[in-house]
PDB file of C-alpha atoms and ligand atoms in Angstrom:
ATOM      1  CA  MET A   1     -12.346   4.331   5.952  1.00  0.00           C
ATOM      2  CA  HIS A   2      -9.376   6.307   5.352  1.00  0.00           C
ATOM      3  CA  ILE A   3      -6.664   3.992   3.588  1.00  0.00           C
ATOM      4  CA  THR A   4      -2.831   4.860   3.068  1.00  0.00           C
ATOM      5  CA  VAL A   5      -1.155   2.233   0.908  1.00  0.00           C
ATOM      6  CA  LEU A   6       2.481   2.146   2.518  1.00  0.00           C
ATOM      7  CA  GLY A   7       3.868  -0.196  -0.167  1.00  0.00           C
ATOM      8  CA  THR A   8       3.293  -1.481  -3.605  1.00  0.00           C
ATOM      9  CA  ARG A   9       6.414  -3.553  -4.165  1.00  0.00           C
ATOM     10  CA  GLY A  10       6.151  -7.409  -4.810  1.00  0.00           C
ATOM     11  CA  GLU A  11       8.657  -9.774  -4.255  1.00  0.00           C
ATOM     12  CA  VAL A  12      11.055  -8.343  -6.608  1.00  0.00           C
ATOM     13  CA  ALA A  13      14.321  -5.816  -6.261  1.00  0.00           C
ATOM     14  CA  GLU A  14      13.675  -2.434  -5.671  1.00  0.00           C
ATOM     15  CA  SER A  15      14.128  -0.351  -8.682  1.00  0.00           C
ATOM     16  CA  ALA A  16      11.544   2.668  -8.822  1.00  0.00           C
ATOM     17  CA  PRO A  17      10.339   5.241  -6.708  1.00  0.00           C
ATOM     18  CA  PHE A  18       6.567   5.160  -5.672  1.00  0.00           C
ATOM     19  CA  HIS A  19       6.889   1.178  -5.760  1.00  0.00           C
ATOM     20  CA  SER A  20       9.836   0.543  -3.562  1.00  0.00           C
ATOM     21  CA  ARG A  21       8.167  -0.663  -0.125  1.00  0.00           C
ATOM     22  CA  HIS A  22       6.797  -4.022   0.337  1.00  0.00           C
ATOM     23  CA  SER A  23       3.365  -4.686   1.358  1.00  0.00           C
ATOM     24  CA  GLY A  24       1.352  -2.648   3.693  1.00  0.00           C
ATOM     25  CA  ILE A  25      -2.213  -1.331   3.926  1.00  0.00           C
ATOM     26  CA  LEU A  26      -3.073   1.109   6.925  1.00  0.00           C
ATOM     27  CA  ILE A  27      -6.576   1.796   7.831  1.00  0.00           C
ATOM     28  CA  ASP A  28      -7.689   4.917   9.417  1.00  0.00           C
ATOM     29  CA  GLU A  29      -4.070   5.119  10.968  1.00  0.00           C
ATOM     30  CA  THR A  30      -5.114   2.277  13.538  1.00  0.00           C
ATOM     31  CA  LEU A  31      -4.852  -1.030  11.592  1.00  0.00           C
ATOM     32  CA  LEU A  32      -2.191  -2.076   9.513  1.00  0.00           C
ATOM     33  CA  PHE A  33      -2.617  -5.096   7.206  1.00  0.00           C
ATOM     34  CA  ASP A  34       0.889  -6.735   6.164  1.00  0.00           C
ATOM     35  CA  LEU A  35       4.219  -5.517   7.576  1.00  0.00           C
ATOM     36  CA  GLY A  36       6.359  -5.783   4.760  1.00  0.00           C
ATOM     37  CA  GLU A  37       8.778  -3.370   5.808  1.00  0.00           C
ATOM     38  CA  ARG A  38      10.110  -2.591   9.247  1.00  0.00           C
ATOM     39  CA  GLU A  39       9.359   1.285   9.208  1.00  0.00           C
ATOM     40  CA  PHE A  40       5.646   0.698   8.928  1.00  0.00           C
ATOM     41  CA  LEU A  41       5.857   0.042  12.626  1.00  0.00           C
ATOM     42  CA  ASP A  42       6.721   3.719  12.950  1.00  0.00           C
ATOM     43  CA  GLU A  43       2.737   4.455  11.918  1.00  0.00           C
ATOM     44  CA  ARG A  44       2.318   2.962  15.512  1.00  0.00           C
ATOM     45  CA  PRO A  45      -0.911   0.898  14.587  1.00  0.00           C
ATOM     46  CA  ASP A  46      -3.103  -0.482  17.226  1.00  0.00           C
ATOM     47  CA  HIS A  47      -3.095  -3.942  15.782  1.00  0.00           C
ATOM     48  CA  ILE A  48      -1.293  -5.708  12.751  1.00  0.00           C
ATOM     49  CA  PHE A  49      -3.042  -8.383  10.603  1.00  0.00           C
ATOM     50  CA  ILE A  50      -0.683 -10.562   8.257  1.00  0.00           C
ATOM     51  CA  THR A  51      -1.902 -12.014   5.068  1.00  0.00           C
ATOM     52  CA  HIS A  52       0.851 -14.799   5.333  1.00  0.00           C
ATOM     53  CA  LEU A  53       4.312 -15.498   6.689  1.00  0.00           C
ATOM     54  CA  HIS A  54       6.379 -14.531   3.495  1.00  0.00           C
ATOM     55  CA  PRO A  55       8.729 -11.755   4.126  1.00  0.00           C
ATOM     56  CA  ASP A  56       7.437  -9.067   1.689  1.00  0.00           C
ATOM     57  CA  HIS A  57       4.373  -9.179   3.705  1.00  0.00           C
ATOM     58  CA  ALA A  58       5.961 -10.056   7.499  1.00  0.00           C
ATOM     59  CA  PHE A  59       9.686  -8.625   7.328  1.00  0.00           C
ATOM     60  CA  PHE A  60      10.222 -10.303  10.577  1.00  0.00           C
ATOM     61  CA  VAL A  61      10.196 -13.913   9.374  1.00  0.00           C
ATOM     62  CA  THR A  62      13.809 -13.036   7.957  1.00  0.00           C
ATOM     63  CA  GLY A  63      15.141 -10.127   9.948  1.00  0.00           C
ATOM     64  CA  PRO A  64      15.429  -9.599  13.675  1.00  0.00           C
ATOM     65  CA  ALA A  65      12.531  -7.640  15.346  1.00  0.00           C
ATOM     66  CA  SER A  66      11.000  -6.770  18.567  1.00  0.00           C
ATOM     67  CA  PHE A  67       7.694  -4.624  19.073  1.00  0.00           C
ATOM     68  CA  ASP A  68       4.891  -4.703  21.264  1.00  0.00           C
ATOM     69  CA  ILE A  69       1.891  -4.653  19.052  1.00  0.00           C
ATOM     70  CA  PRO A  70      -0.502  -7.451  18.607  1.00  0.00           C
ATOM     71  CA  VAL A  71      -0.082  -9.184  15.490  1.00  0.00           C
ATOM     72  CA  SER A  72      -2.529 -11.728  13.950  1.00  0.00           C
ATOM     73  CA  GLY A  73      -2.575 -14.071  10.952  1.00  0.00           C
ATOM     74  CA  PRO A  74      -3.845 -17.274   9.470  1.00  0.00           C
ATOM     75  CA  GLU A  75      -1.334 -19.284  11.356  1.00  0.00           C
ATOM     76  CA  ALA A  76       0.552 -19.216  14.445  1.00  0.00           C
ATOM     77  CA  TYR A  77       4.173 -18.015  14.743  1.00  0.00           C
ATOM     78  CA  ASP A  78       6.247 -17.693  17.856  1.00  0.00           C
ATOM     79  CA  ASP A  79       9.881 -16.425  17.714  1.00  0.00           C
ATOM     80  CA  ALA A  80      11.220 -12.781  18.537  1.00  0.00           C
ATOM     81  CA  VAL A  81       7.629 -11.746  17.043  1.00  0.00           C
ATOM     82  CA  THR A  82       4.483 -13.832  18.042  1.00  0.00           C
ATOM     83  CA  VAL A  83       1.618 -14.221  15.455  1.00  0.00           C
ATOM     84  CA  THR A  84      -1.796 -15.277  16.931  1.00  0.00           C
ATOM     85  CA  VAL A  85      -4.030 -17.232  14.791  1.00  0.00           C
ATOM     86  CA  ILE A  86      -7.510 -15.410  13.575  1.00  0.00           C
ATOM     87  CA  ASP A  87      -9.816 -17.957  12.453  1.00  0.00           C
ATOM     88  CA  GLY A  88     -13.049 -15.935  12.826  1.00  0.00           C
ATOM     89  CA  PRO A  89     -14.053 -12.232  12.879  1.00  0.00           C
ATOM     90  CA  ALA A  90     -12.368 -10.018  15.093  1.00  0.00           C
ATOM     91  CA  TYR A  91     -14.140  -6.857  16.674  1.00  0.00           C
ATOM     92  CA  LEU A  92     -11.937  -4.119  17.419  1.00  0.00           C
ATOM     93  CA  GLY A  93     -13.760  -0.716  18.160  1.00  0.00           C
ATOM     94  CA  PRO A  94     -15.929   0.176  15.225  1.00  0.00           C
ATOM     95  CA  TYR A  95     -14.098  -2.396  13.130  1.00  0.00           C
ATOM     96  CA  THR A  96     -15.104  -6.119  12.030  1.00  0.00           C
ATOM     97  CA  ILE A  97     -12.162  -7.989  10.513  1.00  0.00           C
ATOM     98  CA  THR A  98     -13.155 -11.134   8.847  1.00  0.00           C
ATOM     99  CA  PRO A  99     -10.269 -13.509   7.609  1.00  0.00           C
ATOM    100  CA  VAL A 100     -11.004 -14.960   4.090  1.00  0.00           C
ATOM    101  CA  PRO A 101      -9.019 -18.343   3.467  1.00  0.00           C
ATOM    102  CA  THR A 102      -7.087 -17.942   0.186  1.00  0.00           C
ATOM    103  CA  HIS A 103      -4.833 -20.056  -2.130  1.00  0.00           C
ATOM    104  CA  HIS A 104      -1.383 -18.835  -2.608  1.00  0.00           C
ATOM    105  CA  SER A 105       1.552 -21.223  -1.166  1.00  0.00           C
ATOM    106  CA  LYS A 106       2.128 -24.699  -0.441  1.00  0.00           C
ATOM    107  CA  LEU A 107       4.038 -23.966   2.534  1.00  0.00           C
ATOM    108  CA  VAL A 108       2.329 -21.147   4.541  1.00  0.00           C
ATOM    109  CA  LYS A 109      -1.322 -20.514   5.094  1.00  0.00           C
ATOM    110  CA  SER A 110      -2.976 -17.371   3.494  1.00  0.00           C
ATOM    111  CA  ALA A 111      -5.905 -15.376   4.238  1.00  0.00           C
ATOM    112  CA  ALA A 112      -7.653 -11.931   2.888  1.00  0.00           C
ATOM    113  CA  TYR A 113      -8.969  -9.844   5.303  1.00  0.00           C
ATOM    114  CA  LEU A 114     -12.645  -8.076   4.919  1.00  0.00           C
ATOM    115  CA  VAL A 115     -12.820  -5.061   6.948  1.00  0.00           C
ATOM    116  CA  ARG A 116     -16.046  -3.503   7.845  1.00  0.00           C
ATOM    117  CA  LYS A 117     -17.047  -0.039   9.716  1.00  0.00           C
ATOM    118  CA  GLY A 118     -20.443   1.238   9.675  1.00  0.00           C
ATOM    119  CA  GLY A 119     -21.763   0.718   6.368  1.00  0.00           C
ATOM    120  CA  GLU A 120     -18.151   0.613   4.526  1.00  0.00           C
ATOM    121  CA  SER A 121     -16.164  -2.411   3.477  1.00  0.00           C
ATOM    122  CA  LEU A 122     -12.656  -3.047   1.898  1.00  0.00           C
ATOM    123  CA  LEU A 123     -11.284  -6.469   1.021  1.00  0.00           C
ATOM    124  CA  TYR A 124      -7.634  -6.737   1.055  1.00  0.00           C
ATOM    125  CA  THR A 125      -5.710  -9.803  -0.145  1.00  0.00           C
ATOM    126  CA  GLY A 126      -2.124 -10.485  -0.046  1.00  0.00           C
ATOM    127  CA  ASP A 127      -0.594 -12.986  -2.966  1.00  0.00           C
ATOM    128  CA  LEU A 128      -3.594 -14.704  -4.396  1.00  0.00           C
ATOM    129  CA  ILE A 129      -4.443 -17.591  -6.752  1.00  0.00           C
ATOM    130  CA  TRP A 130      -8.061 -17.543  -5.931  1.00  0.00           C
ATOM    131  CA  ILE A 131     -10.876 -17.571  -3.219  1.00  0.00           C
ATOM    132  CA  ASN A 132     -13.276 -20.355  -3.056  1.00  0.00           C
ATOM    133  CA  ARG A 133     -16.805 -19.764  -4.007  1.00  0.00           C
ATOM    134  CA  GLU A 134     -18.087 -20.785  -0.791  1.00  0.00           C
ATOM    135  CA  TYR A 135     -16.403 -17.485   0.817  1.00  0.00           C
ATOM    136  CA  HIS A 136     -17.339 -15.023  -1.983  1.00  0.00           C
ATOM    137  CA  THR A 137     -20.828 -14.204   0.057  1.00  0.00           C
ATOM    138  CA  LEU A 138     -18.790 -12.658   2.768  1.00  0.00           C
ATOM    139  CA  PHE A 139     -17.663  -9.819   0.382  1.00  0.00           C
ATOM    140  CA  ASP A 140     -20.846  -9.683  -1.924  1.00  0.00           C
ATOM    141  CA  PRO A 141     -20.839  -6.560  -2.110  1.00  0.00           C
ATOM    142  CA  VAL A 142     -17.501  -4.632  -0.980  1.00  0.00           C
ATOM    143  CA  ASP A 143     -16.835  -1.020  -1.608  1.00  0.00           C
ATOM    144  CA  LEU A 144     -13.604  -1.572  -2.462  1.00  0.00           C
ATOM    145  CA  VAL A 145     -10.951  -4.460  -3.190  1.00  0.00           C
ATOM    146  CA  ILE A 146      -7.054  -4.242  -2.882  1.00  0.00           C
ATOM    147  CA  THR A 147      -5.122  -6.968  -4.452  1.00  0.00           C
ATOM    148  CA  ASP A 148      -2.222  -8.627  -6.044  1.00  0.00           C
ATOM    149  CA  GLY A 149      -0.328  -7.439  -9.168  1.00  0.00           C
ATOM    150  CA  SER A 150       2.563  -9.643  -9.217  1.00  0.00           C
ATOM    151  CA  LEU A 151       1.642 -10.733 -12.776  1.00  0.00           C
ATOM    152  CA  ILE A 152      -0.136  -9.147 -15.899  1.00  0.00           C
ATOM    153  CA  ARG A 153      -0.463 -12.242 -18.043  1.00  0.00           C
ATOM    154  CA  LYS A 154      -3.859 -14.389 -17.858  1.00  0.00           C
ATOM    155  CA  GLY A 155      -3.525 -17.309 -15.796  1.00  0.00           C
ATOM    156  CA  GLY A 156      -0.769 -15.857 -13.753  1.00  0.00           C
ATOM    157  CA  ARG A 157       1.833 -18.475 -12.761  1.00  0.00           C
ATOM    158  CA  ILE A 158       0.338 -21.446 -11.069  1.00  0.00           C
ATOM    159  CA  ARG A 159       1.866 -24.489 -10.112  1.00  0.00           C
ATOM    160  CA  ARG A 160       0.712 -27.909  -8.389  1.00  0.00           C
ATOM    161  CA  ASP A 161       2.416 -29.933  -5.991  1.00  0.00           C
ATOM    162  CA  PRO A 162       2.790 -33.108  -7.481  1.00  0.00           C
ATOM    163  CA  GLU A 163       2.608 -35.113  -4.060  1.00  0.00           C
ATOM    164  CA  THR A 164      -0.176 -32.851  -2.412  1.00  0.00           C
ATOM    165  CA  GLY A 165      -2.030 -31.416  -5.090  1.00  0.00           C
ATOM    166  CA  VAL A 166      -1.662 -27.977  -3.465  1.00  0.00           C
ATOM    167  CA  LEU A 167      -1.954 -25.162  -5.935  1.00  0.00           C
ATOM    168  CA  TYR A 168       0.694 -22.205  -5.328  1.00  0.00           C
ATOM    169  CA  GLY A 169       1.569 -19.314  -7.111  1.00  0.00           C
ATOM    170  CA  HIS A 170      -0.024 -16.183  -8.130  1.00  0.00           C
ATOM    171  CA  ASN A 171      -2.697 -15.528 -10.537  1.00  0.00           C
ATOM    172  CA  GLY A 172      -2.810 -13.084 -13.569  1.00  0.00           C
ATOM    173  CA  ILE A 173      -4.428  -9.623 -13.129  1.00  0.00           C
ATOM    174  CA  PRO A 174      -7.066 -10.377 -15.656  1.00  0.00           C
ATOM    175  CA  ASP A 175      -8.275 -13.287 -13.615  1.00  0.00           C
ATOM    176  CA  LEU A 176      -8.514 -11.264 -10.246  1.00  0.00           C
ATOM    177  CA  VAL A 177     -10.330  -8.621 -12.024  1.00  0.00           C
ATOM    178  CA  ARG A 178     -12.820 -11.176 -13.180  1.00  0.00           C
ATOM    179  CA  LEU A 179     -12.774 -12.732  -9.914  1.00  0.00           C
ATOM    180  CA  PHE A 180     -13.787  -9.526  -8.204  1.00  0.00           C
ATOM    181  CA  ALA A 181     -15.961  -7.773 -10.621  1.00  0.00           C
ATOM    182  CA  PRO A 182     -18.995  -9.394  -9.546  1.00  0.00           C
ATOM    183  CA  TYR A 183     -18.792  -8.027  -6.194  1.00  0.00           C
ATOM    184  CA  THR A 184     -17.449  -4.552  -6.423  1.00  0.00           C
ATOM    185  CA  THR A 185     -16.960  -1.189  -8.401  1.00  0.00           C
ATOM    186  CA  ARG A 186     -13.558  -0.660  -7.416  1.00  0.00           C
ATOM    187  CA  ILE A 187     -10.172  -2.612  -7.711  1.00  0.00           C
ATOM    188  CA  LEU A 188      -6.996  -1.417  -6.578  1.00  0.00           C
ATOM    189  CA  PHE A 189      -3.642  -3.279  -7.434  1.00  0.00           C
ATOM    190  CA  VAL A 190      -0.383  -3.411  -5.261  1.00  0.00           C
ATOM    191  CA  HIS A 191       2.310  -6.060  -5.012  1.00  0.00           C
ATOM    192  CA  PHE A 192       3.930  -5.627  -8.435  1.00  0.00           C
ATOM    193  CA  GLY A 193       6.090  -7.937 -10.224  1.00  0.00           C
ATOM    194  CA  SER A 194       8.876  -7.162 -12.597  1.00  0.00           C
ATOM    195  CA  TRP A 195       6.223  -6.829 -15.526  1.00  0.00           C
ATOM    196  CA  PHE A 196       5.132  -3.483 -13.911  1.00  0.00           C
ATOM    197  CA  TYR A 197       8.571  -1.846 -13.756  1.00  0.00           C
ATOM    198  CA  GLU A 198       9.705  -2.379 -17.350  1.00  0.00           C
ATOM    199  CA  ASP A 199       7.267   0.633 -18.301  1.00  0.00           C
ATOM    200  CA  ILE A 200       5.271   1.778 -15.559  1.00  0.00           C
ATOM    201  CA  GLU A 201       3.046   4.367 -17.371  1.00  0.00           C
ATOM    202  CA  ALA A 202       2.174   1.789 -19.675  1.00  0.00           C
ATOM    203  CA  ALA A 203       1.656  -0.736 -17.102  1.00  0.00           C
ATOM    204  CA  ARG A 204      -0.838   1.620 -15.162  1.00  0.00           C
ATOM    205  CA  GLU A 205      -2.846   2.065 -18.301  1.00  0.00           C
ATOM    206  CA  LYS A 206      -3.129  -1.463 -18.977  1.00  0.00           C
ATOM    207  CA  ILE A 207      -4.213  -2.050 -15.401  1.00  0.00           C
ATOM    208  CA  ALA A 208      -7.222   0.772 -16.023  1.00  0.00           C
ATOM    209  CA  ALA A 209      -8.075  -0.663 -19.495  1.00  0.00           C
ATOM    210  CA  LEU A 210      -8.797  -4.129 -17.885  1.00  0.00           C
ATOM    211  CA  GLY A 211     -11.424  -2.216 -15.671  1.00  0.00           C
ATOM    212  CA  GLU A 212     -13.267  -0.946 -18.910  1.00  0.00           C
ATOM    213  CA  GLU A 213     -13.277  -4.513 -20.146  1.00  0.00           C
ATOM    214  CA  TYR A 214     -14.912  -5.928 -17.132  1.00  0.00           C
ATOM    215  CA  GLY A 215     -17.056  -2.740 -16.061  1.00  0.00           C
ATOM    216  CA  VAL A 216     -15.339  -1.885 -13.264  1.00  0.00           C
ATOM    217  CA  SER A 217     -13.146   0.914 -12.002  1.00  0.00           C
ATOM    218  CA  VAL A 218      -9.421  -0.415 -11.823  1.00  0.00           C
ATOM    219  CA  SER A 219      -6.238   1.115 -10.973  1.00  0.00           C
ATOM    220  CA  ALA A 220      -2.638   0.646 -10.085  1.00  0.00           C
ATOM    221  CA  ALA A 221      -1.635   2.220  -6.404  1.00  0.00           C
ATOM    222  CA  HIS A 222       1.913   3.630  -5.713  1.00  0.00           C
ATOM    223  CA  ASP A 223       3.481   4.076  -2.239  1.00  0.00           C
ATOM    224  CA  GLY A 224       1.850   6.641  -0.259  1.00  0.00           C
ATOM    225  CA  MET A 225      -1.398   6.611  -2.009  1.00  0.00           C
ATOM    226  CA  GLU A 226      -4.479   7.601   0.196  1.00  0.00           C
ATOM    227  CA  LEU A 227      -8.020   6.902  -0.711  1.00  0.00           C
ATOM    228  CA  GLU A 228     -11.455   6.237   1.216  1.00  0.00           C
ATOM    229  CA  THR A 229     -13.215   3.108   0.664  1.00  0.00           C
ATOM    230  CA  ALA A 230     -16.349   4.991  -0.116  1.00  0.00           C
ATOM    231  CA  GLY A 231     -14.626   7.078  -2.635  1.00  0.00           C
ATOM    232  CA  PRO A 232     -15.161   7.991  -6.197  1.00  0.00           C
ATOM    233  CA  VAL A 233     -14.502   5.789  -9.229  1.00  0.00           C
ATOM    234  CA  PHE A 234     -10.547   6.020  -9.885  1.00  0.00           C
ATOM    235  CA  PRO A 235      -9.841   8.519 -12.747  1.00  0.00           C
ATOM    236  CA  LEU A 236      -9.219   7.023 -15.899  1.00  0.00           C
ATOM    237  CA  GLY A 237      -6.166   7.366 -17.921  1.00  0.00           C
ATOM    238  CA  GLN A 238      -4.775   9.964 -15.414  1.00  0.00           C
ATOM    239  CA  SER A 239      -1.656   9.145 -13.417  1.00  0.00           C
ATOM    240  CA  SER A 240      -2.364  10.292  -9.784  1.00  0.00           C
ATOM    241  CA  LEU A 241       1.542  10.323  -9.516  1.00  0.00           C
ATOM    242  CA  SER A 242       1.458  13.742 -11.408  1.00  0.00           C
ATOM    243  CA  ARG A 243       0.840  15.830  -8.262  1.00  0.00           C
ATOM    244  CA  PHE A 244       4.079  14.233  -6.829  1.00  0.00           C
ATOM    245  CA  GLY A 245       5.963  15.262  -9.844  1.00  0.00           C
ATOM    246  CA  GLY A 246       6.717  11.625 -10.320  1.00  0.00           C
TER     247      GLY A 246
HETATM  248 ZN1   ZN B   1       3.577 -14.683  -0.716  1.00  0.00          ZN
HETATM  249 ZN1   ZN B   2       4.336 -11.191  -1.518  1.00  0.00          ZN
END
C-alpha cells in the first residue's frame, strides 16, 4: 500500500512548515484515515475513517461542513456530516479495515484501524494511551504502525476520571514504542505535541534513537511524506526533509 501522510500536527498551535496540518493518512489515494483538515477532502477519497471525534481528527465537529464521502468511526455522529459506526471488519475492494478499540478520551470513543491488502498491513492509531492485550493478536504481526507523537516523556500524560475510573490523555512515545515493538519492525510517529517544535531536528533524532533501544526502526513523519507499507527500514540519523530543502 502507498501511504501519504497528509498531516503531523497534534493539538497545538501551528508553528512549523512540514508539521502544520492536523491528522490525516491517505492510503493508495482511496482511503483516508482521519480528517483533521477540510482541505484533505480535495484528495477525493472513496471512504473516510475517523479514529475519534476530536476536531484535530475530525474538523467537522467544530466547523461547518458538507460533503458526500461516506464516513465511519467508533461512534455515531449526526450533524452536517454523518458518521456511521464501524464495529467490525469492513471490506472495501481489496482492503479489509478492522477497528481496534483504544484508550484515549473520557468523552468520546476511539479506535485504531488495522488495514490489510493482500499480504500487506498497516496499523494506524489516533491519540493513544493503550490498546488492551486481548486485541494485540489482531496486529501480530503488522508491517507498519503509525501512531501518536504527542508526548516524548515516559508515561505521557494520563489522568483518571475520579467518578468513572476512565483513563484519558496520551501515553509517551517510549511507551508506545514498547507497546508496538513486539509486533512490527517499523513505527512512524505523527501528531506531534509542543515538545517536538522546540527543536525539530533534535526531536527527530530522539525518536530514531528510541528505535535503536527497542530494536525496531522508528521515525518521525512530516506533512506530505510518502512511503510504502512493505518498504525498507527508515534511514537512521538522516532527515528525509533535506530533499525538500526543509
Ligand atoms: Zn484526541
Ligand atoms: Zn489528537
